[in-house]
Structure formats: structure tokens, C-alpha cells
Amino acid sequence: MAAKPETKPSQWPLIVVTGAGGFLGSHLCEHYLRRGQKVVGVDNFSTGTPKNIEYLRGLPGATTNFSFFEADVCAPWIQWLQSSDRPLIFHFASPASPPLYQKLAFETMAVNTTGLERAMDWADRFGGRCVFASTSETYGDPLVHPQPESYRGNVNTMGPRSCYDEAKRFGETLVYTRNWKRGTAHGLVRIFNTYGPRMNPSDGRVVINFLVQGLGREPLTVYGDGTQTRSFCFVSDLVNGIARYAESDLTEPVNLGNDREFTILELAQEVRILFGNDLPIVHRALPADDPVKRRPDLKKARELLAGWSPTVPLSEGLRLMLEWLKSTEGSAK
Ligand SMILES: NC(=O)c1ccc[n+]([C@@H]2O[C@H](COP(=O)([O-])OP(=O)(O)OC[C@H]3O[C@@H](n4cnc5c(N)ncnc54)[C@H](O)[C@@H]3O)[C@@H](O)[C@H]2O)c1
């Protein structure tokens, strides 16, 4: 059964979103602003864009309810966040696409460890809760399929993806250890590939890549033979699941995504249909440690998150994303 979108206001008086200028962070801010909540966003724009903040400032009620700080969340928070309200902090700041986290490797490791500790410190100081954006990359190139939360992963500590995968894994350990040692109740969600409006058009992730290539009437680039699989979640489904998790008192990892699995060639075909079915496909070498299969086991999410389930089919999500991309053409970062 499809879950109704979460429409209740948060039980938390203040929502803080790190990475507010990015794709998921801006959608989280929008989710709470549309419910009349007080939201503070922070971003250093290392991979995000001020355009997402401008968009948020234009939402109803944002003039009074939204504040934004341009800052590095690895620096001490006291200098920019002055509030004694109990915060629900979404720690979503981090480069997320392979080309960008590989370019910003040290920054990626710092924001998922030092930055996360700063976020949890702030939450603890004011009686709040922090929810960390972890990832399906903690499963690496999985030997178990689909991936349940109990699977411990198959991850390379020394490769081009390690700065991201291992930083997220250590971030999970930081959350777990703080809860264990200090009796706090921070949480984390393991997010699988998500797509939608406000993704950075040049960040190299496959859905936005294909759509940008399609709009430019360029061939679609498939890495390897295209038989590797991914599952793609539309952003509204993901944000609905994250909000349900955040409002609960869960501290254990929960997978969030869409469990319909596609090969990259099937995704390319869905995109070709949007552009009249005549775009050629070119193949390039598969990057090192690229996972062969990826699909979340969503049993736990469905059980624990009040009947939550992804609802938006890939064809519909791609159409919505293309509409957005066309409306921003020429103004993309
Ligand atoms: N989108 C996905 O499919 C996906 C999947 C798994 C996990 N995640 C996680 O979700 C989070 C958000 O991902 P996204 O897709 O929105 O990426 P994104 O790159 O669009 O957004 C990340 C934002 O964090 C900001 N940022 C990075 N380092 C910062 C720092 N030190 N201080 C302040 N701001 C900083 C960037 O400028 C950017 O605006 C990330 O933690 C990512 O690892 C995303």
C-alpha cells in the first residue's frame, strides 16, 4: 500500500539542514518550510548552488521562517548558529557524486566525520536529535542481493571510492558510539540512488547525466556494458521516508530508496523514449570498484515507517525531472 505523504508539522521547534544548498538538503528544507516550520540551512556551496537557496527564500513563509548561513560545517558552529530551540538536525552536507567526492576527497572525509560530530555536539547541547545521511555505498560492491540493513558490506578501504564509502561507514560508527556511550538518540538513514529536480546538472550522476545529454541531443554515455543494476528513487518519496524516520525515535540504520531494479541500459532506454527514441548510446570503460548490483531491501522501512513505500514510477519521475531541467536550461550551474 502506498503511504500518504507526511503532512504533520514536526514535533521539533527548529529544523537545521546542513547541505541546504544541495539536492536533498534543499528538498528537506522545502518539506519543512511548507509545513510552516522554522528552518535554518547551512552550506559552503562546495557542490551545491545559491540558486537552491534563492528558490527556498521564495517559498511561502520563508521570509520569517527560513535563515541561511554560508559556512563550512566542519568549523565550530557556535560562530554562526545562535539558538536555544531544540533542533532536529539533518546532517546532509557532503559531496555525493563520485567525480565530486573524488575531487574533494579530504573535504568528503572531514564533513562526514568532523562535520557530523559538530552536528551531534550541537544537537546534544540543546536537547536535539541528529539524523545522518548515510548511503547504500556502505554496502560497497555487495555480495548479498538485495541489501538488507544487516549486511555488513564488501567495501575497499583503498580505492577511488574509499574516501566516501569509508567516511560514511565511520560516520555510522560515530553515531552508534555516541548513542552507546552517551545515551543519546541520533539516527541514520542509508539512502539509495535518488534523483529529481535541483540535482547539480554537472555532478556526473547517471540520471542527470543522461537527461542533460538527451537535451543536448548527445549520445548517452554508458559505463561498462550497462548490465550493472541500480534502483532509482524519486526525491519526494525519499524525503517523505526521511521525515518519518526523523520524527520517530529510531536510532538503527534504515534503508530508503526504491526497490524496483533497472540495468543502466534499461534506464538509458527510458530516457531515450523521452527524447523520441533515436539517441545513440556510447560505451566507456567501467570505473574502478563500480558496484555490479544495487537494490535496497525495504522490509524494515515498510515495517517501521508507518507503511512508507516509494510511489513514483521511474518514467513519471524522469518526466518531472526533465520538465524542471527544461525550465532551468541556460541557468544551470
Ligand atoms: N542523492 C543521492 O542519491 C544520495 C544517496 C546516498 C547518500 N546521499 C547523501 O545525502 C547527502 C546529500 O546528497 P546530495 O545528493 O544532496 O548532494 P549535493 O552535493 O547536491 O549536496 C550536498 C551539499 O552539501 C554541501 N557541503 C558539502 N560539504 C560541506 C561543508 N563542509 N560545509 C557545508 N556544506 C557542505 C554542498 O555544497 C552541497 O550543497 C550527502 O550526505 C550524500 O552523501 C545522497
mmCIF file of C-alpha atoms and ligand atoms in Angstrom:
data_model
loop_
_atom_site.group_PDB
_atom_site.id
_atom_site.type_symbol
_atom_site.label_atom_id
_atom_site.label_comp_id
_atom_site.label_asym_id
_atom_site.label_seq_id
_atom_site.Cartn_x
_atom_site.Cartn_y
_atom_site.Cartn_z
ATOM 1 C CA MET A 1 0.000 0.000 0.000
ATOM 2 C CA ALA A 2 1.368 3.425 -0.890
ATOM 3 C CA ALA A 3 1.978 5.718 2.084
ATOM 4 C CA LYS A 4 0.278 9.097 2.283
ATOM 5 C CA PRO A 5 2.833 11.928 2.245
ATOM 6 C CA GLU A 6 3.857 13.075 5.707
ATOM 7 C CA THR A 7 1.884 16.288 6.239
ATOM 8 C CA LYS A 8 2.017 16.753 10.024
ATOM 9 C CA PRO A 9 4.280 19.511 11.318
ATOM 10 C CA SER A 10 7.404 18.331 13.098
ATOM 11 C CA GLN A 11 7.413 17.853 16.861
ATOM 12 C CA TRP A 12 10.752 19.748 16.829
ATOM 13 C CA PRO A 13 10.646 23.554 17.132
ATOM 14 C CA LEU A 14 13.717 24.070 14.945
ATOM 15 C CA ILE A 15 14.869 22.215 11.830
ATOM 16 C CA VAL A 16 18.532 22.555 10.849
ATOM 17 C CA VAL A 17 19.696 21.242 7.481
ATOM 18 C CA THR A 18 23.387 21.029 6.604
ATOM 19 C CA GLY A 19 23.878 20.851 2.846
ATOM 20 C CA ALA A 20 20.795 23.056 2.317
ATOM 21 C CA GLY A 21 22.194 24.369 -0.979
ATOM 22 C CA GLY A 22 22.410 20.843 -2.381
ATOM 23 C CA PHE A 23 19.902 18.495 -3.945
ATOM 24 C CA LEU A 24 18.483 16.560 -0.973
ATOM 25 C CA GLY A 25 19.128 19.302 1.598
ATOM 26 C CA SER A 26 17.072 21.826 -0.369
ATOM 27 C CA HIS A 27 14.168 19.360 -0.649
ATOM 28 C CA LEU A 28 14.283 18.726 3.114
ATOM 29 C CA CYS A 29 14.188 22.478 3.766
ATOM 30 C CA GLU A 30 11.226 22.810 1.382
ATOM 31 C CA HIS A 31 9.393 19.919 3.067
ATOM 32 C CA TYR A 32 9.544 21.646 6.466
ATOM 33 C CA LEU A 33 9.022 25.216 5.210
ATOM 34 C CA ARG A 34 5.808 24.079 3.506
ATOM 35 C CA ARG A 35 4.635 22.838 6.933
ATOM 36 C CA GLY A 36 5.236 26.268 8.476
ATOM 37 C CA GLN A 37 8.349 25.198 10.405
ATOM 38 C CA LYS A 38 11.328 27.312 11.378
ATOM 39 C CA VAL A 39 14.260 26.120 9.234
ATOM 40 C CA VAL A 40 17.954 27.008 9.340
ATOM 41 C CA GLY A 41 20.066 25.968 6.340
ATOM 42 C CA VAL A 42 23.853 25.858 6.163
ATOM 43 C CA ASP A 43 26.070 25.250 3.140
ATOM 44 C CA ASN A 44 29.518 26.161 1.854
ATOM 45 C CA PHE A 45 28.451 25.676 -1.796
ATOM 46 C CA SER A 46 31.326 23.278 -2.476
ATOM 47 C CA THR A 47 28.949 21.175 -4.605
ATOM 48 C CA GLY A 48 25.616 22.962 -4.090
ATOM 49 C CA THR A 49 24.364 26.230 -5.504
ATOM 50 C CA PRO A 50 22.981 29.557 -4.184
ATOM 51 C CA LYS A 51 20.120 29.075 -6.702
ATOM 52 C CA ASN A 52 18.638 26.422 -4.409
ATOM 53 C CA ILE A 53 18.708 28.902 -1.525
ATOM 54 C CA GLU A 54 17.069 31.583 -3.696
ATOM 55 C CA TYR A 55 14.345 29.057 -4.522
ATOM 56 C CA LEU A 56 13.781 28.340 -0.795
ATOM 57 C CA ARG A 57 13.664 32.055 0.026
ATOM 58 C CA GLY A 58 10.785 32.368 -2.455
ATOM 59 C CA LEU A 59 8.572 29.794 -0.694
ATOM 60 C CA PRO A 60 5.518 30.945 1.309
ATOM 61 C CA GLY A 61 6.511 31.946 4.856
ATOM 62 C CA ALA A 62 10.226 31.729 4.112
ATOM 63 C CA THR A 63 10.838 35.411 4.879
ATOM 64 C CA THR A 64 10.119 34.762 8.535
ATOM 65 C CA ASN A 65 10.821 31.035 8.835
ATOM 66 C CA PHE A 66 13.995 30.488 6.815
ATOM 67 C CA SER A 67 17.526 31.583 7.632
ATOM 68 C CA PHE A 68 20.630 30.598 5.752
ATOM 69 C CA PHE A 69 24.315 30.656 6.675
ATOM 70 C CA GLU A 70 27.130 30.189 4.214
ATOM 71 C CA ALA A 71 29.631 28.218 6.292
ATOM 72 C CA ASP A 72 31.752 25.094 6.463
ATOM 73 C CA VAL A 73 30.065 22.775 8.970
ATOM 74 C CA CYS A 74 33.455 21.336 9.968
ATOM 75 C CA ALA A 75 34.218 24.719 11.633
ATOM 76 C CA PRO A 76 32.832 25.437 15.131
ATOM 77 C CA TRP A 77 29.057 26.040 14.926
ATOM 78 C CA ILE A 78 28.913 28.496 17.788
ATOM 79 C CA GLN A 79 30.103 31.227 15.440
ATOM 80 C CA TRP A 80 27.031 31.124 13.261
ATOM 81 C CA LEU A 81 24.180 29.211 14.851
ATOM 82 C CA GLN A 82 22.787 31.046 17.880
ATOM 83 C CA SER A 83 19.594 29.430 19.091
ATOM 84 C CA SER A 84 18.465 27.564 22.144
ATOM 85 C CA ASP A 85 15.498 25.852 20.456
ATOM 86 C CA ARG A 86 15.603 22.035 20.489
ATOM 87 C CA PRO A 87 16.848 21.254 16.986
ATOM 88 C CA LEU A 88 16.207 18.362 14.650
ATOM 89 C CA ILE A 89 19.435 18.433 12.658
ATOM 90 C CA PHE A 90 19.717 16.754 9.267
ATOM 91 C CA HIS A 91 23.410 16.304 8.572
ATOM 92 C CA PHE A 92 23.269 16.099 4.788
ATOM 93 C CA ALA A 93 26.360 18.150 3.874
ATOM 94 C CA SER A 94 28.758 16.066 1.785
ATOM 95 C CA PRO A 95 29.786 15.772 -1.829
ATOM 96 C CA ALA A 96 27.741 12.831 -3.127
ATOM 97 C CA SER A 97 28.677 12.056 -6.737
ATOM 98 C CA PRO A 98 31.836 10.028 -7.497
ATOM 99 C CA PRO A 99 33.566 12.721 -9.640
ATOM 100 C CA LEU A 100 32.958 15.388 -6.971
ATOM 101 C CA TYR A 101 33.819 13.364 -3.866
ATOM 102 C CA GLN A 102 36.966 12.131 -5.606
ATOM 103 C CA LYS A 103 37.935 15.721 -6.428
ATOM 104 C CA LEU A 104 37.086 16.791 -2.825
ATOM 105 C CA ALA A 105 38.378 13.604 -1.152
ATOM 106 C CA PHE A 106 39.758 15.183 2.060
ATOM 107 C CA GLU A 107 36.759 17.510 2.427
ATOM 108 C CA THR A 108 34.449 14.498 1.997
ATOM 109 C CA MET A 109 36.173 12.555 4.766
ATOM 110 C CA ALA A 110 36.103 15.627 7.041
ATOM 111 C CA VAL A 111 32.445 16.545 6.580
ATOM 112 C CA ASN A 112 31.225 13.005 7.264
ATOM 113 C CA THR A 113 33.298 12.727 10.465
ATOM 114 C CA THR A 114 34.298 16.114 11.974
ATOM 115 C CA GLY A 115 31.226 17.824 10.488
ATOM 116 C CA LEU A 116 28.974 15.057 11.805
ATOM 117 C CA GLU A 117 30.489 15.383 15.288
ATOM 118 C CA ARG A 118 29.834 19.129 15.243
ATOM 119 C CA ALA A 119 26.216 18.462 14.285
ATOM 120 C CA MET A 120 25.744 15.891 17.064
ATOM 121 C CA ASP A 121 27.516 18.192 19.573
ATOM 122 C CA TRP A 122 25.044 20.939 18.728
ATOM 123 C CA ALA A 123 22.066 18.600 18.981
ATOM 124 C CA ASP A 124 23.270 17.320 22.384
ATOM 125 C CA ARG A 125 23.862 20.811 23.676
ATOM 126 C CA PHE A 126 20.239 21.862 23.058
ATOM 127 C CA GLY A 127 18.433 18.551 23.660
ATOM 128 C CA GLY A 128 18.006 17.830 19.943
ATOM 129 C CA ARG A 129 18.415 14.908 17.585
ATOM 130 C CA CYS A 130 20.705 14.483 14.587
ATOM 131 C CA VAL A 131 19.903 12.356 11.538
ATOM 132 C CA PHE A 132 22.919 11.469 9.408
ATOM 133 C CA ALA A 133 22.698 10.896 5.643
ATOM 134 C CA SER A 134 24.420 7.572 5.196
ATOM 135 C CA THR A 135 24.367 5.660 1.955
ATOM 136 C CA SER A 136 23.998 2.380 0.111
ATOM 137 C CA GLU A 137 27.734 2.795 -0.597
ATOM 138 C CA THR A 138 28.322 1.393 2.910
ATOM 139 C CA TYR A 139 27.478 -1.983 1.267
ATOM 140 C CA GLY A 140 30.222 -1.432 -1.357
ATOM 141 C CA ASP A 141 30.067 -3.936 -4.224
ATOM 142 C CA PRO A 142 27.539 -6.175 -2.444
ATOM 143 C CA LEU A 143 27.749 -9.949 -2.270
ATOM 144 C CA VAL A 144 24.194 -10.128 -0.881
ATOM 145 C CA HIS A 145 21.262 -9.051 -3.027
ATOM 146 C CA PRO A 146 19.038 -7.158 -2.337
ATOM 147 C CA GLN A 147 20.852 -5.460 0.541
ATOM 148 C CA PRO A 148 19.235 -5.672 3.998
ATOM 149 C CA GLU A 149 20.484 -3.424 6.820
ATOM 150 C CA SER A 150 22.080 -6.478 8.486
ATOM 151 C CA TYR A 151 24.508 -6.928 5.545
ATOM 152 C CA ARG A 152 27.949 -5.646 6.539
ATOM 153 C CA GLY A 153 29.181 -4.860 3.054
ATOM 154 C CA ASN A 154 32.028 -5.560 0.680
ATOM 155 C CA VAL A 155 33.997 -2.322 0.668
ATOM 156 C CA ASN A 156 37.529 -1.485 -0.490
ATOM 157 C CA THR A 157 39.436 0.632 2.062
ATOM 158 C CA MET A 158 41.987 1.678 -0.562
ATOM 159 C CA GLY A 159 40.440 2.753 -3.836
ATOM 160 C CA PRO A 160 38.968 5.821 -5.519
ATOM 161 C CA ARG A 161 35.586 5.367 -3.778
ATOM 162 C CA SER A 162 37.036 4.710 -0.297
ATOM 163 C CA CYS A 163 37.130 8.382 0.774
ATOM 164 C CA TYR A 164 33.335 8.446 0.518
ATOM 165 C CA ASP A 165 32.356 4.866 1.407
ATOM 166 C CA GLU A 166 34.629 4.562 4.428
ATOM 167 C CA ALA A 167 33.883 8.090 5.684
ATOM 168 C CA LYS A 168 30.166 7.212 5.661
ATOM 169 C CA ARG A 169 30.890 3.908 7.426
ATOM 170 C CA PHE A 170 32.935 5.692 10.083
ATOM 171 C CA GLY A 171 30.152 8.290 10.379
ATOM 172 C CA GLU A 172 27.744 5.455 11.176
ATOM 173 C CA THR A 173 30.178 4.255 13.857
ATOM 174 C CA LEU A 174 30.315 7.771 15.327
ATOM 175 C CA VAL A 175 26.509 7.850 15.579
ATOM 176 C CA TYR A 176 26.356 4.369 17.093
ATOM 177 C CA THR A 177 29.179 5.001 19.594
ATOM 178 C CA ARG A 178 27.773 8.333 20.771
ATOM 179 C CA ASN A 179 24.365 6.754 21.395
ATOM 180 C CA TRP A 180 26.019 3.817 23.191
ATOM 181 C CA LYS A 181 28.413 5.847 25.353
ATOM 182 C CA ARG A 182 26.336 8.972 25.994
ATOM 183 C CA GLY A 183 22.778 7.686 25.916
ATOM 184 C CA THR A 184 21.781 9.973 23.024
ATOM 185 C CA ALA A 185 19.270 9.066 20.297
ATOM 186 C CA HIS A 186 20.771 10.155 16.984
ATOM 187 C CA GLY A 187 19.847 8.253 13.851
ATOM 188 C CA LEU A 188 20.913 7.480 10.321
ATOM 189 C CA VAL A 189 19.302 6.558 7.032
ATOM 190 C CA ARG A 190 21.026 4.552 4.289
ATOM 191 C CA ILE A 191 19.997 6.330 1.108
ATOM 192 C CA PHE A 192 19.997 4.535 -2.258
ATOM 193 C CA ASN A 193 20.266 6.364 -5.619
ATOM 194 C CA THR A 194 17.835 9.254 -5.632
ATOM 195 C CA TYR A 195 17.034 11.655 -8.467
ATOM 196 C CA GLY A 196 14.838 14.656 -9.072
ATOM 197 C CA PRO A 197 14.723 18.405 -9.688
ATOM 198 C CA ARG A 198 17.583 20.511 -8.271
ATOM 199 C CA MET A 199 20.305 17.911 -8.834
ATOM 200 C CA ASN A 200 23.507 19.605 -9.944
ATOM 201 C CA PRO A 201 23.417 19.162 -13.766
ATOM 202 C CA SER A 202 27.179 18.739 -13.914
ATOM 203 C CA ASP A 203 27.762 16.437 -10.970
ATOM 204 C CA GLY A 204 28.115 13.296 -13.064
ATOM 205 C CA ARG A 205 25.375 11.074 -11.588
ATOM 206 C CA VAL A 206 23.765 8.815 -14.149
ATOM 207 C CA VAL A 207 20.147 10.095 -14.263
ATOM 208 C CA ILE A 208 21.029 13.773 -14.591
ATOM 209 C CA ASN A 209 23.861 12.892 -16.999
ATOM 210 C CA PHE A 210 21.508 11.085 -19.360
ATOM 211 C CA LEU A 211 18.909 13.877 -19.232
ATOM 212 C CA VAL A 212 21.493 16.604 -19.875
ATOM 213 C CA GLN A 213 22.924 14.558 -22.752
ATOM 214 C CA GLY A 214 19.415 13.973 -24.133
ATOM 215 C CA LEU A 215 18.587 17.682 -24.025
ATOM 216 C CA GLY A 216 21.802 18.443 -25.897
ATOM 217 C CA ARG A 217 20.973 15.711 -28.476
ATOM 218 C CA GLU A 218 24.212 13.966 -27.482
ATOM 219 C CA PRO A 219 24.769 10.183 -27.262
ATOM 220 C CA LEU A 220 24.021 8.683 -23.809
ATOM 221 C CA THR A 221 27.237 7.534 -22.090
ATOM 222 C CA VAL A 222 27.001 4.073 -20.533
ATOM 223 C CA TYR A 223 29.949 2.889 -18.420
ATOM 224 C CA GLY A 224 30.795 -0.793 -18.995
ATOM 225 C CA ASP A 225 28.274 -2.953 -20.848
ATOM 226 C CA GLY A 226 25.328 -1.387 -18.988
ATOM 227 C CA THR A 227 24.173 -4.636 -17.342
ATOM 228 C CA GLN A 228 25.065 -3.310 -13.865
ATOM 229 C CA THR A 229 21.908 -2.514 -11.920
ATOM 230 C CA ARG A 230 20.688 0.367 -9.781
ATOM 231 C CA SER A 231 17.362 1.293 -8.251
ATOM 232 C CA PHE A 232 16.222 4.888 -8.602
ATOM 233 C CA CYS A 233 14.072 6.713 -6.056
ATOM 234 C CA PHE A 234 12.246 9.946 -6.842
ATOM 235 C CA VAL A 235 13.136 12.668 -4.354
ATOM 236 C CA SER A 236 9.604 13.224 -2.944
ATOM 237 C CA ASP A 237 9.386 9.547 -1.920
ATOM 238 C CA LEU A 238 12.785 9.739 -0.255
ATOM 239 C CA VAL A 239 12.081 12.954 1.673
ATOM 240 C CA ASN A 240 8.789 11.518 2.906
ATOM 241 C CA GLY A 241 10.686 8.472 4.262
ATOM 242 C CA ILE A 242 13.440 10.593 5.829
ATOM 243 C CA ALA A 243 10.881 12.793 7.620
ATOM 244 C CA ARG A 244 9.079 9.735 9.018
ATOM 245 C CA TYR A 245 12.373 8.314 10.265
ATOM 246 C CA ALA A 246 13.434 11.638 11.796
ATOM 247 C CA GLU A 247 10.148 12.065 13.682
ATOM 248 C CA SER A 248 10.458 8.561 15.171
ATOM 249 C CA ASP A 249 12.846 7.628 17.960
ATOM 250 C CA LEU A 250 14.675 5.113 15.749
ATOM 251 C CA THR A 251 18.459 5.076 16.016
ATOM 252 C CA GLU A 252 19.201 1.978 13.917
ATOM 253 C CA PRO A 253 20.019 2.220 10.196
ATOM 254 C CA VAL A 254 17.075 2.053 7.816
ATOM 255 C CA ASN A 255 17.408 1.678 4.026
ATOM 256 C CA LEU A 256 15.497 4.257 1.979
ATOM 257 C CA GLY A 257 15.129 4.195 -1.793
ATOM 258 C CA ASN A 258 13.111 2.398 -4.419
ATOM 259 C CA ASP A 259 13.347 -1.381 -4.712
ATOM 260 C CA ARG A 260 12.474 -1.585 -8.414
ATOM 261 C CA GLU A 261 15.766 -2.556 -10.064
ATOM 262 C CA PHE A 262 16.898 -1.447 -13.529
ATOM 263 C CA THR A 263 20.014 -2.128 -15.567
ATOM 264 C CA ILE A 264 21.760 1.041 -16.699
ATOM 265 C CA LEU A 265 20.791 0.087 -20.272
ATOM 266 C CA GLU A 266 17.104 -0.069 -19.213
ATOM 267 C CA LEU A 267 17.462 3.382 -17.656
ATOM 268 C CA ALA A 268 19.061 4.639 -20.882
ATOM 269 C CA GLN A 269 16.103 3.214 -22.818
ATOM 270 C CA GLU A 270 13.588 5.020 -20.531
ATOM 271 C CA VAL A 271 15.482 8.262 -21.203
ATOM 272 C CA ARG A 272 15.648 7.623 -24.957
ATOM 273 C CA ILE A 273 11.832 7.287 -25.007
ATOM 274 C CA LEU A 274 11.551 10.817 -23.562
ATOM 275 C CA PHE A 275 13.603 12.173 -26.467
ATOM 276 C CA GLY A 276 11.911 10.326 -29.350
ATOM 277 C CA ASN A 277 13.813 7.027 -29.097
ATOM 278 C CA ASP A 278 16.599 7.941 -31.535
ATOM 279 C CA LEU A 279 19.564 8.858 -29.307
ATOM 280 C CA PRO A 280 22.616 6.634 -29.734
ATOM 281 C CA ILE A 281 24.354 5.002 -26.753
ATOM 282 C CA VAL A 282 28.150 5.054 -26.381
ATOM 283 C CA HIS A 283 30.038 2.774 -24.004
ATOM 284 C CA ARG A 284 33.036 3.842 -21.883
ATOM 285 C CA ALA A 285 35.272 1.846 -19.522
ATOM 286 C CA LEU A 286 33.720 0.963 -16.153
ATOM 287 C CA PRO A 287 35.375 2.939 -13.301
ATOM 288 C CA ALA A 288 37.213 1.007 -10.533
ATOM 289 C CA ASP A 289 35.046 -0.527 -7.765
ATOM 290 C CA ASP A 290 31.779 0.377 -9.511
ATOM 291 C CA PRO A 291 29.127 -1.842 -7.835
ATOM 292 C CA VAL A 292 27.625 -4.507 -10.112
ATOM 293 C CA LYS A 293 24.239 -4.668 -8.366
ATOM 294 C CA ARG A 294 22.294 -2.344 -6.107
ATOM 295 C CA ARG A 295 18.793 -2.748 -4.707
ATOM 296 C CA PRO A 296 17.547 -1.954 -1.230
ATOM 297 C CA ASP A 297 15.718 -4.465 0.888
ATOM 298 C CA LEU A 298 12.949 -2.155 2.157
ATOM 299 C CA LYS A 299 11.274 -4.593 4.583
ATOM 300 C CA LYS A 300 12.442 -2.663 7.616
ATOM 301 C CA ALA A 301 11.445 0.749 6.226
ATOM 302 C CA ARG A 302 7.960 -0.539 5.372
ATOM 303 C CA GLU A 303 7.505 -2.047 8.829
ATOM 304 C CA LEU A 304 8.936 0.786 10.904
ATOM 305 C CA LEU A 305 7.910 3.915 8.988
ATOM 306 C CA ALA A 306 4.126 3.769 9.202
ATOM 307 C CA GLY A 307 3.569 1.980 5.901
ATOM 308 C CA TRP A 308 6.018 4.138 3.947
ATOM 309 C CA SER A 309 6.725 2.889 0.430
ATOM 310 C CA PRO A 310 8.051 4.582 -2.717
ATOM 311 C CA THR A 311 5.229 5.518 -5.104
ATOM 312 C CA VAL A 312 6.650 7.421 -8.098
ATOM 313 C CA PRO A 313 7.444 5.200 -11.135
ATOM 314 C CA LEU A 314 10.725 5.856 -12.945
ATOM 315 C CA SER A 315 9.013 7.018 -16.165
ATOM 316 C CA GLU A 316 6.990 9.626 -14.216
ATOM 317 C CA GLY A 317 9.975 10.795 -12.146
ATOM 318 C CA LEU A 318 12.104 11.200 -15.277
ATOM 319 C CA ARG A 319 9.344 13.235 -16.918
ATOM 320 C CA LEU A 320 9.090 15.563 -13.891
ATOM 321 C CA MET A 321 12.838 15.960 -13.767
ATOM 322 C CA LEU A 322 13.050 16.739 -17.474
ATOM 323 C CA GLU A 323 10.358 19.415 -17.089
ATOM 324 C CA TRP A 324 12.424 21.034 -14.355
ATOM 325 C CA LEU A 325 15.621 20.771 -16.362
ATOM 326 C CA LYS A 326 13.982 22.427 -19.376
ATOM 327 C CA SER A 327 12.672 25.238 -17.168
ATOM 328 C CA THR A 328 16.197 25.927 -15.849
ATOM 329 C CA GLU A 329 18.041 25.424 -19.145
ATOM 330 C CA GLY A 330 20.675 28.067 -19.614
ATOM 331 C CA SER A 331 20.684 28.907 -15.911
ATOM 332 C CA ALA A 332 22.170 25.559 -14.763
ATOM 333 C CA LYS A 333 25.354 25.779 -12.645
HETATM 334 N N1 LIG B 1 21.429 11.824 -3.783
HETATM 335 C C1 LIG B 1 21.654 10.563 -3.523
HETATM 336 O O1 LIG B 1 21.284 9.687 -4.316
HETATM 337 C C2 LIG B 1 22.330 10.143 -2.235
HETATM 338 C C3 LIG B 1 22.495 8.775 -1.999
HETATM 339 C C4 LIG B 1 23.105 8.390 -0.804
HETATM 340 C C5 LIG B 1 23.501 9.328 0.123
HETATM 341 N N2 LIG B 1 23.346 10.660 -0.150
HETATM 342 C C6 LIG B 1 23.822 11.611 0.855
HETATM 343 O O2 LIG B 1 22.872 12.650 1.024
HETATM 344 C C7 LIG B 1 23.546 13.892 1.277
HETATM 345 C C8 LIG B 1 23.122 14.943 0.266
HETATM 346 O O3 LIG B 1 23.444 14.477 -1.046
HETATM 347 P P1 LIG B 1 23.035 15.303 -2.341
HETATM 348 O O4 LIG B 1 22.744 14.335 -3.401
HETATM 349 O O5 LIG B 1 22.034 16.322 -1.970
HETATM 350 O O6 LIG B 1 24.431 16.005 -2.670
HETATM 351 P P2 LIG B 1 24.711 17.544 -3.080
HETATM 352 O O7 LIG B 1 26.151 17.597 -3.486
HETATM 353 O O8 LIG B 1 23.685 18.029 -4.021
HETATM 354 O O9 LIG B 1 24.500 18.308 -1.692
HETATM 355 C C9 LIG B 1 25.446 18.304 -0.674
HETATM 356 C C10 LIG B 1 25.557 19.726 -0.150
HETATM 357 O O10 LIG B 1 26.495 19.758 0.958
HETATM 358 C C11 LIG B 1 27.269 20.939 0.833
HETATM 359 N N3 LIG B 1 28.522 20.739 1.586
HETATM 360 C C12 LIG B 1 29.496 19.829 1.347
HETATM 361 N N4 LIG B 1 30.476 19.938 2.271
HETATM 362 C C13 LIG B 1 30.099 20.936 3.121
HETATM 363 C C14 LIG B 1 30.693 21.519 4.280
HETATM 364 N N5 LIG B 1 31.877 21.098 4.757
HETATM 365 N N6 LIG B 1 30.038 22.526 4.904
HETATM 366 C C15 LIG B 1 28.830 22.969 4.429
HETATM 367 N N7 LIG B 1 28.223 22.450 3.338
HETATM 368 C C16 LIG B 1 28.857 21.447 2.689
HETATM 369 C C17 LIG B 1 27.475 21.112 -0.662
HETATM 370 O O11 LIG B 1 27.843 22.422 -1.039
HETATM 371 C C18 LIG B 1 26.105 20.706 -1.190
HETATM 372 O O12 LIG B 1 25.243 21.818 -1.282
HETATM 373 C C19 LIG B 1 25.037 13.590 1.247
HETATM 374 O O13 LIG B 1 25.485 13.358 2.566
HETATM 375 C C20 LIG B 1 25.112 12.306 0.453
HETATM 376 O O14 LIG B 1 26.244 11.542 0.798
HETATM 377 C C21 LIG B 1 22.781 11.087 -1.313
#
